[in-house]
mmCIF file of C-alpha atoms and ligand atoms in Angstrom:
data_model
loop_
_atom_site.group_PDB
_atom_site.id
_atom_site.type_symbol
_atom_site.label_atom_id
_atom_site.label_comp_id
_atom_site.label_asym_id
_atom_site.label_seq_id
_atom_site.Cartn_x
_atom_site.Cartn_y
_atom_site.Cartn_z
ATOM 1 C CA MET A 1 -0.028 0.018 0.000
ATOM 2 C CA THR A 2 2.682 2.488 -1.002
ATOM 3 C CA GLY A 3 2.905 5.096 -3.759
ATOM 4 C CA GLU A 4 0.270 7.377 -5.125
ATOM 5 C CA PRO A 5 -3.345 6.836 -4.001
ATOM 6 C CA LYS A 6 -5.424 4.902 -6.548
ATOM 7 C CA PRO A 7 -8.086 6.942 -8.342
ATOM 8 C CA ILE A 8 -11.426 5.313 -7.690
ATOM 9 C CA VAL A 9 -15.163 5.979 -8.302
ATOM 10 C CA LEU A 10 -18.046 4.225 -6.578
ATOM 11 C CA ASP A 11 -21.446 3.602 -8.111
ATOM 12 C CA VAL A 12 -23.826 2.941 -5.166
ATOM 13 C CA ASP A 13 -27.423 2.332 -4.013
ATOM 14 C CA THR A 14 -26.845 3.499 -0.429
ATOM 15 C CA GLY A 15 -27.815 1.182 1.330
ATOM 16 C CA VAL A 16 -26.527 0.228 4.747
ATOM 17 C CA ASP A 17 -23.494 -1.627 3.371
ATOM 18 C CA ASP A 18 -22.935 0.870 0.612
ATOM 19 C CA ALA A 19 -22.574 3.412 3.420
ATOM 20 C CA CYS A 20 -19.914 1.137 4.947
ATOM 21 C CA ALA A 21 -18.212 1.069 1.520
ATOM 22 C CA LEU A 22 -18.323 4.911 1.280
ATOM 23 C CA LEU A 23 -16.910 5.330 4.790
ATOM 24 C CA LEU A 24 -13.860 3.284 3.713
ATOM 25 C CA ALA A 25 -13.433 4.754 0.199
ATOM 26 C CA ALA A 26 -13.663 8.316 1.532
ATOM 27 C CA THR A 27 -11.156 7.822 4.318
ATOM 28 C CA HIS A 28 -8.479 5.443 3.272
ATOM 29 C CA PRO A 29 -5.179 7.067 2.287
ATOM 30 C CA ALA A 30 -4.477 4.476 -0.429
ATOM 31 C CA LEU A 31 -7.555 5.698 -2.373
ATOM 32 C CA ASP A 32 -8.328 8.933 -4.226
ATOM 33 C CA LEU A 33 -12.140 9.004 -4.365
ATOM 34 C CA ARG A 34 -12.934 11.109 -7.460
ATOM 35 C CA ALA A 35 -16.772 10.704 -7.636
ATOM 36 C CA VAL A 36 -19.697 8.775 -6.361
ATOM 37 C CA THR A 37 -22.671 8.055 -8.652
ATOM 38 C CA CYS A 38 -26.063 6.844 -7.480
ATOM 39 C CA VAL A 39 -28.652 4.432 -8.900
ATOM 40 C CA GLY A 40 -31.974 3.092 -7.730
ATOM 41 C CA GLY A 41 -31.639 -0.235 -6.019
ATOM 42 C CA ASN A 42 -31.895 -0.797 -2.313
ATOM 43 C CA ALA A 43 -33.941 2.407 -2.144
ATOM 44 C CA PRO A 44 -35.350 4.865 -4.696
ATOM 45 C CA VAL A 45 -32.538 6.918 -6.295
ATOM 46 C CA ASP A 46 -33.410 10.214 -4.529
ATOM 47 C CA ASP A 47 -33.007 8.502 -1.190
ATOM 48 C CA VAL A 48 -29.784 6.972 -2.349
ATOM 49 C CA VAL A 49 -28.446 10.434 -3.309
ATOM 50 C CA ARG A 50 -29.451 11.887 0.122
ATOM 51 C CA ASN A 51 -27.885 8.946 1.995
ATOM 52 C CA THR A 52 -24.694 9.156 -0.049
ATOM 53 C CA LEU A 53 -24.234 12.872 0.496
ATOM 54 C CA SER A 54 -24.980 12.409 4.195
ATOM 55 C CA VAL A 55 -22.237 9.745 4.607
ATOM 56 C CA LEU A 56 -19.642 11.808 2.732
ATOM 57 C CA GLU A 57 -20.432 14.936 4.741
ATOM 58 C CA THR A 58 -20.105 12.965 7.957
ATOM 59 C CA VAL A 59 -16.437 12.299 7.141
ATOM 60 C CA GLY A 60 -15.842 15.753 5.724
ATOM 61 C CA ARG A 61 -15.742 14.740 2.051
ATOM 62 C CA THR A 62 -18.048 17.374 0.608
ATOM 63 C CA ASP A 63 -15.352 17.794 -2.091
ATOM 64 C CA VAL A 64 -16.373 14.541 -3.773
ATOM 65 C CA PRO A 65 -18.972 15.081 -6.504
ATOM 66 C CA VAL A 66 -22.083 12.955 -6.176
ATOM 67 C CA SER A 67 -24.536 12.494 -9.085
ATOM 68 C CA ARG A 68 -28.001 11.011 -9.445
ATOM 69 C CA GLY A 69 -28.256 8.329 -12.059
ATOM 70 C CA ALA A 70 -30.823 5.797 -13.285
ATOM 71 C CA ALA A 71 -33.994 5.684 -11.319
ATOM 72 C CA ARG A 72 -35.048 2.258 -12.553
ATOM 73 C CA PRO A 73 -33.603 -0.834 -14.203
ATOM 74 C CA LEU A 74 -33.355 -1.057 -18.006
ATOM 75 C CA LEU A 75 -36.221 -3.457 -18.324
ATOM 76 C CA GLU A 76 -37.408 -4.637 -14.926
ATOM 77 C CA HIS A 77 -39.625 -2.762 -12.528
ATOM 78 C CA PRO A 78 -37.695 -1.679 -9.485
ATOM 79 C CA HIS A 79 -37.856 -3.917 -6.422
ATOM 80 C CA ASP A 80 -36.287 -2.064 -3.504
ATOM 81 C CA ALA A 81 -34.726 -3.837 -0.489
ATOM 82 C CA ARG A 82 -36.111 -1.742 2.348
ATOM 83 C CA HIS A 83 -36.848 -4.949 4.277
ATOM 84 C CA VAL A 84 -33.039 -5.232 4.541
ATOM 85 C CA HIS A 85 -31.965 -1.551 4.649
ATOM 86 C CA GLY A 86 -34.830 0.184 6.431
ATOM 87 C CA ASP A 87 -37.431 2.674 5.150
ATOM 88 C CA ASP A 88 -34.891 5.421 4.440
ATOM 89 C CA GLY A 89 -32.493 2.885 2.870
ATOM 90 C CA MET A 90 -29.824 3.561 5.510
ATOM 91 C CA GLY A 91 -30.960 1.848 8.661
ATOM 92 C CA ASP A 92 -33.560 4.460 9.798
ATOM 93 C CA LEU A 93 -30.953 5.907 12.170
ATOM 94 C CA GLY A 94 -32.248 9.443 11.950
ATOM 95 C CA TRP A 95 -28.676 10.412 10.879
ATOM 96 C CA ARG A 96 -27.947 14.024 9.862
ATOM 97 C CA ARG A 97 -29.347 15.148 6.517
ATOM 98 C CA PRO A 98 -26.799 16.534 4.070
ATOM 99 C CA THR A 99 -26.424 20.313 3.718
ATOM 100 C CA VAL A 100 -24.819 20.053 0.250
ATOM 101 C CA GLN A 101 -26.400 19.486 -3.115
ATOM 102 C CA PRO A 102 -25.559 16.789 -5.684
ATOM 103 C CA ASP A 103 -23.599 17.617 -8.803
ATOM 104 C CA THR A 104 -25.950 18.717 -11.587
ATOM 105 C CA ARG A 105 -24.514 16.222 -14.082
ATOM 106 C CA HIS A 106 -26.260 12.895 -14.653
ATOM 107 C CA ALA A 107 -24.269 9.992 -13.169
ATOM 108 C CA VAL A 108 -23.297 8.756 -16.583
ATOM 109 C CA GLU A 109 -21.925 12.169 -17.561
ATOM 110 C CA LEU A 110 -19.966 12.474 -14.269
ATOM 111 C CA LEU A 111 -18.473 9.013 -14.763
ATOM 112 C CA ARG A 112 -17.549 9.898 -18.355
ATOM 113 C CA ASP A 113 -15.926 13.186 -17.267
ATOM 114 C CA VAL A 114 -13.872 11.549 -14.532
ATOM 115 C CA CYS A 115 -12.677 8.668 -16.668
ATOM 116 C CA LEU A 116 -11.789 10.877 -19.677
ATOM 117 C CA ALA A 117 -10.032 13.412 -17.446
ATOM 118 C CA ALA A 118 -8.005 10.529 -15.985
ATOM 119 C CA ALA A 119 -7.139 9.219 -19.456
ATOM 120 C CA ALA A 120 -6.061 12.721 -20.516
ATOM 121 C CA SER A 121 -3.577 12.872 -17.629
ATOM 122 C CA GLY A 122 -2.294 9.311 -18.157
ATOM 123 C CA GLU A 123 -4.195 7.918 -15.146
ATOM 124 C CA HIS A 124 -6.595 5.017 -14.767
ATOM 125 C CA VAL A 125 -9.571 4.918 -12.474
ATOM 126 C CA THR A 126 -10.884 1.825 -10.738
ATOM 127 C CA VAL A 127 -14.676 1.674 -11.061
ATOM 128 C CA VAL A 128 -16.458 0.045 -8.111
ATOM 129 C CA PRO A 129 -20.130 -0.633 -8.635
ATOM 130 C CA THR A 130 -21.780 -1.866 -5.385
ATOM 131 C CA ALA A 131 -25.328 -1.632 -6.840
ATOM 132 C CA PRO A 132 -27.365 -2.673 -9.873
ATOM 133 C CA MET A 133 -25.210 -1.922 -12.919
ATOM 134 C CA THR A 134 -27.642 0.317 -14.803
ATOM 135 C CA ASN A 135 -25.375 3.341 -14.808
ATOM 136 C CA ILE A 136 -22.342 1.298 -15.719
ATOM 137 C CA ALA A 137 -24.103 -0.454 -18.681
ATOM 138 C CA LEU A 138 -25.276 2.938 -19.977
ATOM 139 C CA LEU A 139 -21.810 4.461 -19.541
ATOM 140 C CA LEU A 140 -19.897 1.713 -21.383
ATOM 141 C CA ARG A 141 -22.358 1.542 -24.257
ATOM 142 C CA THR A 142 -22.761 5.312 -24.638
ATOM 143 C CA TYR A 143 -19.158 6.338 -24.163
ATOM 144 C CA PRO A 144 -16.937 3.347 -24.902
ATOM 145 C CA ASP A 145 -14.023 5.731 -25.033
ATOM 146 C CA VAL A 146 -13.995 5.825 -21.228
ATOM 147 C CA ALA A 147 -12.202 2.495 -21.363
ATOM 148 C CA ARG A 148 -8.972 4.470 -21.961
ATOM 149 C CA GLY A 149 -9.298 5.846 -18.431
ATOM 150 C CA ILE A 150 -10.429 2.755 -16.601
ATOM 151 C CA ALA A 151 -7.964 0.445 -14.854
ATOM 152 C CA GLU A 152 -10.499 -2.190 -13.882
ATOM 153 C CA ILE A 153 -14.023 -2.785 -12.650
ATOM 154 C CA VAL A 154 -14.433 -4.370 -9.205
ATOM 155 C CA PHE A 155 -18.079 -4.996 -8.696
ATOM 156 C CA MET A 156 -20.207 -6.325 -5.842
ATOM 157 C CA GLY A 157 -22.702 -8.615 -7.402
ATOM 158 C CA GLY A 158 -23.450 -12.103 -8.489
ATOM 159 C CA ALA A 159 -22.316 -15.366 -6.997
ATOM 160 C CA ALA A 160 -20.776 -18.610 -8.120
ATOM 161 C CA GLN A 161 -22.916 -20.475 -5.625
ATOM 162 C CA VAL A 162 -26.070 -19.132 -3.928
ATOM 163 C CA GLY A 163 -28.393 -16.161 -4.312
ATOM 164 C CA ASN A 164 -30.040 -13.799 -1.868
ATOM 165 C CA ALA A 165 -32.764 -11.848 -3.740
ATOM 166 C CA THR A 166 -33.938 -15.284 -4.975
ATOM 167 C CA ALA A 167 -32.594 -18.757 -4.400
ATOM 168 C CA SER A 168 -30.723 -18.313 -7.626
ATOM 169 C CA ALA A 169 -29.764 -14.698 -7.916
ATOM 170 C CA GLU A 170 -27.855 -11.988 -6.057
ATOM 171 C CA PHE A 171 -29.727 -8.743 -5.499
ATOM 172 C CA ASN A 172 -27.659 -6.323 -7.650
ATOM 173 C CA VAL A 173 -27.703 -8.561 -10.704
ATOM 174 C CA PHE A 174 -31.289 -9.659 -10.121
ATOM 175 C CA HIS A 175 -32.463 -6.018 -9.906
ATOM 176 C CA ASP A 176 -31.176 -5.221 -13.383
ATOM 177 C CA PRO A 177 -29.981 -8.423 -15.108
ATOM 178 C CA GLU A 178 -29.838 -6.798 -18.576
ATOM 179 C CA ALA A 179 -27.536 -4.061 -17.198
ATOM 180 C CA ALA A 180 -25.251 -6.626 -15.617
ATOM 181 C CA ALA A 181 -25.089 -8.638 -18.861
ATOM 182 C CA ILE A 182 -24.412 -5.515 -20.933
ATOM 183 C CA ALA A 183 -21.786 -4.146 -18.515
ATOM 184 C CA LEU A 184 -19.848 -7.519 -18.443
ATOM 185 C CA ASP A 185 -20.167 -7.880 -22.231
ATOM 186 C CA ALA A 186 -18.985 -4.301 -22.841
ATOM 187 C CA ALA A 187 -16.123 -4.651 -20.435
ATOM 188 C CA ALA A 188 -14.943 -7.724 -22.298
ATOM 189 C CA GLU A 189 -15.204 -6.024 -25.668
ATOM 190 C CA LEU A 190 -13.282 -2.984 -24.352
ATOM 191 C CA SER A 191 -10.671 -5.146 -22.603
ATOM 192 C CA ILE A 192 -11.448 -3.802 -19.145
ATOM 193 C CA PRO A 193 -10.444 -6.348 -16.502
ATOM 194 C CA VAL A 194 -13.332 -7.245 -14.158
ATOM 195 C CA THR A 195 -13.296 -8.637 -10.630
ATOM 196 C CA MET A 196 -16.517 -10.047 -9.147
ATOM 197 C CA TYR A 197 -16.795 -9.624 -5.429
ATOM 198 C CA GLY A 198 -19.969 -11.635 -5.034
ATOM 199 C CA LEU A 199 -21.925 -13.562 -2.401
ATOM 200 C CA ASP A 200 -19.204 -16.240 -2.230
ATOM 201 C CA VAL A 201 -17.229 -13.773 -0.094
ATOM 202 C CA PHE A 202 -19.681 -10.955 0.721
ATOM 203 C CA TYR A 203 -20.999 -12.328 4.036
ATOM 204 C CA ASP A 204 -17.507 -13.346 5.409
ATOM 205 C CA PRO A 205 -15.992 -10.121 6.762
ATOM 206 C CA VAL A 206 -18.140 -9.548 9.834
ATOM 207 C CA VAL A 207 -17.952 -7.022 12.635
ATOM 208 C CA SER A 208 -19.093 -8.193 16.103
ATOM 209 C CA ARG A 209 -21.535 -6.348 18.355
ATOM 210 C CA GLU A 210 -18.577 -5.590 20.692
ATOM 211 C CA GLN A 211 -16.626 -3.996 17.842
ATOM 212 C CA ALA A 212 -19.652 -2.054 16.751
ATOM 213 C CA ALA A 213 -20.167 -0.719 20.280
ATOM 214 C CA GLU A 214 -16.532 0.486 20.334
ATOM 215 C CA LEU A 215 -17.166 2.376 17.065
ATOM 216 C CA VAL A 216 -20.387 3.891 18.393
ATOM 217 C CA ALA A 217 -18.593 4.927 21.602
ATOM 218 C CA VAL A 218 -16.371 7.251 19.568
ATOM 219 C CA GLY A 219 -19.505 9.421 19.290
ATOM 220 C CA GLY A 220 -19.668 12.998 18.103
ATOM 221 C CA GLY A 221 -21.537 12.226 14.887
ATOM 222 C CA THR A 222 -18.307 10.834 13.393
ATOM 223 C CA GLY A 223 -17.940 8.263 10.682
ATOM 224 C CA ALA A 224 -16.944 5.785 13.377
ATOM 225 C CA GLU A 225 -20.213 6.324 15.228
ATOM 226 C CA LEU A 226 -22.125 5.943 11.973
ATOM 227 C CA ALA A 227 -20.230 2.793 11.088
ATOM 228 C CA GLY A 228 -21.000 1.214 14.450
ATOM 229 C CA ARG A 229 -24.647 2.121 14.258
ATOM 230 C CA LEU A 230 -24.954 0.638 10.723
ATOM 231 C CA ILE A 231 -23.518 -2.617 12.006
ATOM 232 C CA GLN A 232 -25.826 -2.582 15.030
ATOM 233 C CA PHE A 233 -28.815 -2.017 12.715
ATOM 234 C CA GLN A 234 -27.900 -5.071 10.736
ATOM 235 C CA CYS A 235 -27.280 -7.242 13.831
ATOM 236 C CA ASP A 236 -30.744 -6.259 15.116
ATOM 237 C CA ARG A 237 -32.469 -6.764 11.802
ATOM 238 C CA PHE A 238 -31.047 -10.217 11.215
ATOM 239 C CA GLY A 239 -31.017 -11.238 14.899
ATOM 240 C CA ARG A 240 -27.270 -11.978 14.883
ATOM 241 C CA ASP A 241 -24.232 -11.077 17.035
ATOM 242 C CA ALA A 242 -22.186 -9.863 14.092
ATOM 243 C CA ALA A 243 -22.868 -8.266 10.666
ATOM 244 C CA THR A 244 -21.068 -8.083 7.370
ATOM 245 C CA ILE A 245 -19.297 -4.956 6.115
ATOM 246 C CA GLY A 246 -20.966 -6.031 2.833
ATOM 247 C CA ASP A 247 -20.132 -3.744 -0.123
ATOM 248 C CA ALA A 248 -17.185 -2.303 1.843
ATOM 249 C CA GLY A 249 -15.408 -5.631 1.005
ATOM 250 C CA ALA A 250 -15.341 -4.602 -2.660
ATOM 251 C CA VAL A 251 -13.442 -1.409 -1.681
ATOM 252 C CA CYS A 252 -11.072 -3.534 0.484
ATOM 253 C CA ALA A 253 -10.467 -5.655 -2.663
ATOM 254 C CA VAL A 254 -9.125 -2.543 -4.383
ATOM 255 C CA ILE A 255 -6.845 -1.626 -1.471
ATOM 256 C CA ASP A 256 -5.695 -5.162 -0.630
ATOM 257 C CA PRO A 257 -6.403 -7.544 -3.508
ATOM 258 C CA ASP A 258 -4.015 -10.174 -2.183
ATOM 259 C CA ALA A 259 -6.470 -11.009 0.639
ATOM 260 C CA LEU A 260 -8.765 -12.591 -1.907
ATOM 261 C CA THR A 261 -8.533 -16.073 -3.400
ATOM 262 C CA THR A 262 -9.653 -15.717 -7.003
ATOM 263 C CA GLN A 263 -9.996 -17.641 -10.221
ATOM 264 C CA VAL A 264 -10.540 -16.309 -13.736
ATOM 265 C CA LEU A 265 -13.682 -17.994 -14.952
ATOM 266 C CA PRO A 266 -16.196 -17.768 -17.734
ATOM 267 C CA ILE A 267 -19.529 -16.184 -16.737
ATOM 268 C CA ARG A 268 -22.931 -15.582 -18.184
ATOM 269 C CA VAL A 269 -25.979 -13.731 -16.757
ATOM 270 C CA GLU A 270 -29.191 -15.667 -16.981
ATOM 271 C CA LEU A 271 -31.691 -13.412 -18.720
ATOM 272 C CA ALA A 272 -34.321 -15.937 -19.879
ATOM 273 C CA GLY A 273 -34.938 -18.217 -16.910
ATOM 274 C CA HIS A 274 -37.954 -17.664 -14.656
ATOM 275 C CA TRP A 275 -36.709 -19.019 -11.323
ATOM 276 C CA SER A 276 -33.125 -18.444 -12.271
ATOM 277 C CA ARG A 277 -33.351 -14.946 -13.917
ATOM 278 C CA GLY A 278 -30.456 -12.759 -12.770
ATOM 279 C CA ARG A 279 -28.267 -15.647 -11.779
ATOM 280 C CA THR A 280 -24.587 -15.347 -12.695
ATOM 281 C CA ILE A 281 -23.683 -18.708 -14.153
ATOM 282 C CA VAL A 282 -20.023 -19.132 -13.308
ATOM 283 C CA ASP A 283 -18.431 -22.074 -15.221
ATOM 284 C CA ARG A 284 -16.185 -23.926 -12.829
ATOM 285 C CA ARG A 285 -15.830 -27.108 -14.992
ATOM 286 C CA ASP A 286 -12.231 -28.023 -15.511
ATOM 287 C CA TRP A 287 -12.337 -30.803 -18.055
ATOM 288 C CA SER A 288 -11.704 -29.486 -21.520
ATOM 289 C CA GLY A 289 -13.826 -32.312 -23.005
ATOM 290 C CA ASP A 290 -16.979 -30.975 -21.420
ATOM 291 C CA LEU A 291 -16.097 -27.395 -22.268
ATOM 292 C CA SER A 292 -15.396 -28.004 -25.912
ATOM 293 C CA HIS A 293 -18.583 -30.084 -26.355
ATOM 294 C CA ASP A 294 -20.879 -27.514 -24.669
ATOM 295 C CA PRO A 295 -23.642 -26.758 -27.235
ATOM 296 C CA HIS A 296 -23.719 -23.145 -26.040
ATOM 297 C CA GLY A 297 -20.084 -22.613 -27.100
ATOM 298 C CA GLU A 298 -17.543 -20.751 -25.006
ATOM 299 C CA PRO A 299 -18.821 -17.662 -23.095
ATOM 300 C CA PRO A 300 -17.270 -14.432 -24.420
ATOM 301 C CA VAL A 301 -16.811 -13.054 -20.907
ATOM 302 C CA ARG A 302 -14.328 -14.148 -18.282
ATOM 303 C CA VAL A 303 -13.973 -12.388 -14.917
ATOM 304 C CA ARG A 304 -11.771 -12.750 -11.880
ATOM 305 C CA VAL A 305 -14.158 -14.280 -9.382
ATOM 306 C CA ALA A 306 -13.506 -13.915 -5.628
ATOM 307 C CA LEU A 307 -13.979 -17.366 -4.076
ATOM 308 C CA GLY A 308 -12.336 -16.783 -0.686
ATOM 309 C CA VAL A 309 -11.342 -13.845 1.495
ATOM 310 C CA ASP A 310 -9.095 -13.255 4.507
ATOM 311 C CA HIS A 311 -12.073 -11.778 6.279
ATOM 312 C CA ASP A 312 -10.212 -10.556 9.447
ATOM 313 C CA ARG A 313 -7.818 -8.620 7.264
ATOM 314 C CA TYR A 314 -10.718 -6.785 5.573
ATOM 315 C CA VAL A 315 -12.480 -6.066 8.853
ATOM 316 C CA ASP A 316 -9.307 -4.582 10.325
ATOM 317 C CA LEU A 317 -8.676 -2.501 7.205
ATOM 318 C CA TRP A 318 -12.224 -1.103 7.414
ATOM 319 C CA ARG A 319 -12.276 -0.403 11.133
ATOM 320 C CA GLU A 320 -8.746 1.129 11.288
ATOM 321 C CA SER A 321 -9.451 3.551 8.423
ATOM 322 C CA ILE A 322 -12.695 4.750 9.958
ATOM 323 C CA LEU A 323 -11.295 5.069 13.484
ATOM 324 C CA ARG A 324 -8.243 6.920 12.182
ATOM 325 C CA GLN A 325 -10.360 9.440 10.349
ATOM 326 C CA ALA A 326 -12.443 9.981 13.524
ATOM 327 C CA GLY A 327 -9.227 10.684 15.445
ATOM 328 C CA ALA A 328 -9.701 7.592 17.565
ATOM 329 C CA ARG A 329 -6.373 5.982 16.463
HETATM 330 C C1 BDR B 1 -26.098 -6.362 -2.461
HETATM 331 O O1 BDR B 1 -27.420 -5.960 -2.525
HETATM 332 C C2 BDR B 1 -27.678 -4.839 -1.625
HETATM 333 O O2 BDR B 1 -28.723 -5.180 -0.728
HETATM 334 C C3 BDR B 1 -26.397 -4.604 -0.897
HETATM 335 O O3 BDR B 1 -26.241 -3.159 -0.787
HETATM 336 C C4 BDR B 1 -25.318 -5.205 -1.741
HETATM 337 O O4 BDR B 1 -24.820 -4.351 -2.717
HETATM 338 C C5 BDR B 1 -25.951 -7.721 -1.792
HETATM 339 O O5 BDR B 1 -26.643 -8.653 -2.567
HETATM 340 CA CA1 CA B 2 -25.313 -1.991 -2.591
#
């Protein structure tokens, strides 16, 4: 973790665990957070914008432009996840409302501007979608030139194994399957490397109730207090003694990729199935005989799939960064 901070943008549907991701991306010295774009997902997009601005303001990052993006999936009707994230989308904590306004550009325009500006100065931005990929699909299809300024895409979504929104599908991909399929397809066409931080690792980095209480005890309306209260909300909602940092793991994966066990694998997004719509079909077969005789042919898309994580390392990374910013380290 030495050298220049990595330029990064987040595309979020804040979201309790997107808030956890923002707290890390906005405070860690190894990252240079250049923009945050919002999309409807866990909550309607206007709530997502408010929640996102509120988190960034909590940690003093009103310098980061935040834009409103797609309000709904490309084809599906929106299905929010307020049963997971609360009525306001961020744990109904009654947290401070933002005093700043979003950027006036549409999310896709802001992403384009950030990526092209990076390309013009010889830099490459890591794009981290932790939400349905509607904005990302629109970006890559509308402005394929942005690929010149993108280092890689590290997205939270999908799974090699199980689902959560349905038995088959993970929420972000399920919410807008066409967008996920388009984003992965476009990334392959444009030679943008992709890492999938999906449900195979998402639930592993957990923060205990004791650790959450320590964060809350910092108090003062700091990012640490917010982080602790977000974890407590999840513990209460799911009736558990610990809760995942969720989307924050995808940001950890940018800072410390070596803590992941990964495999580059072919992937398809199921668009036609009824019970399986939105599933990411990750091909883990290793016998070339089966692969070469598959009547579907070889999938055009291959991504680096996270299959294991050193969860304590990610939890420490997340807590330390947030505590340091709050002056508690
Ligand atoms: C994903 O869906 C949302 O509920 C979370 O914010 C996360 O991005 C997990 O499936
Ligand atoms: Ca999310």
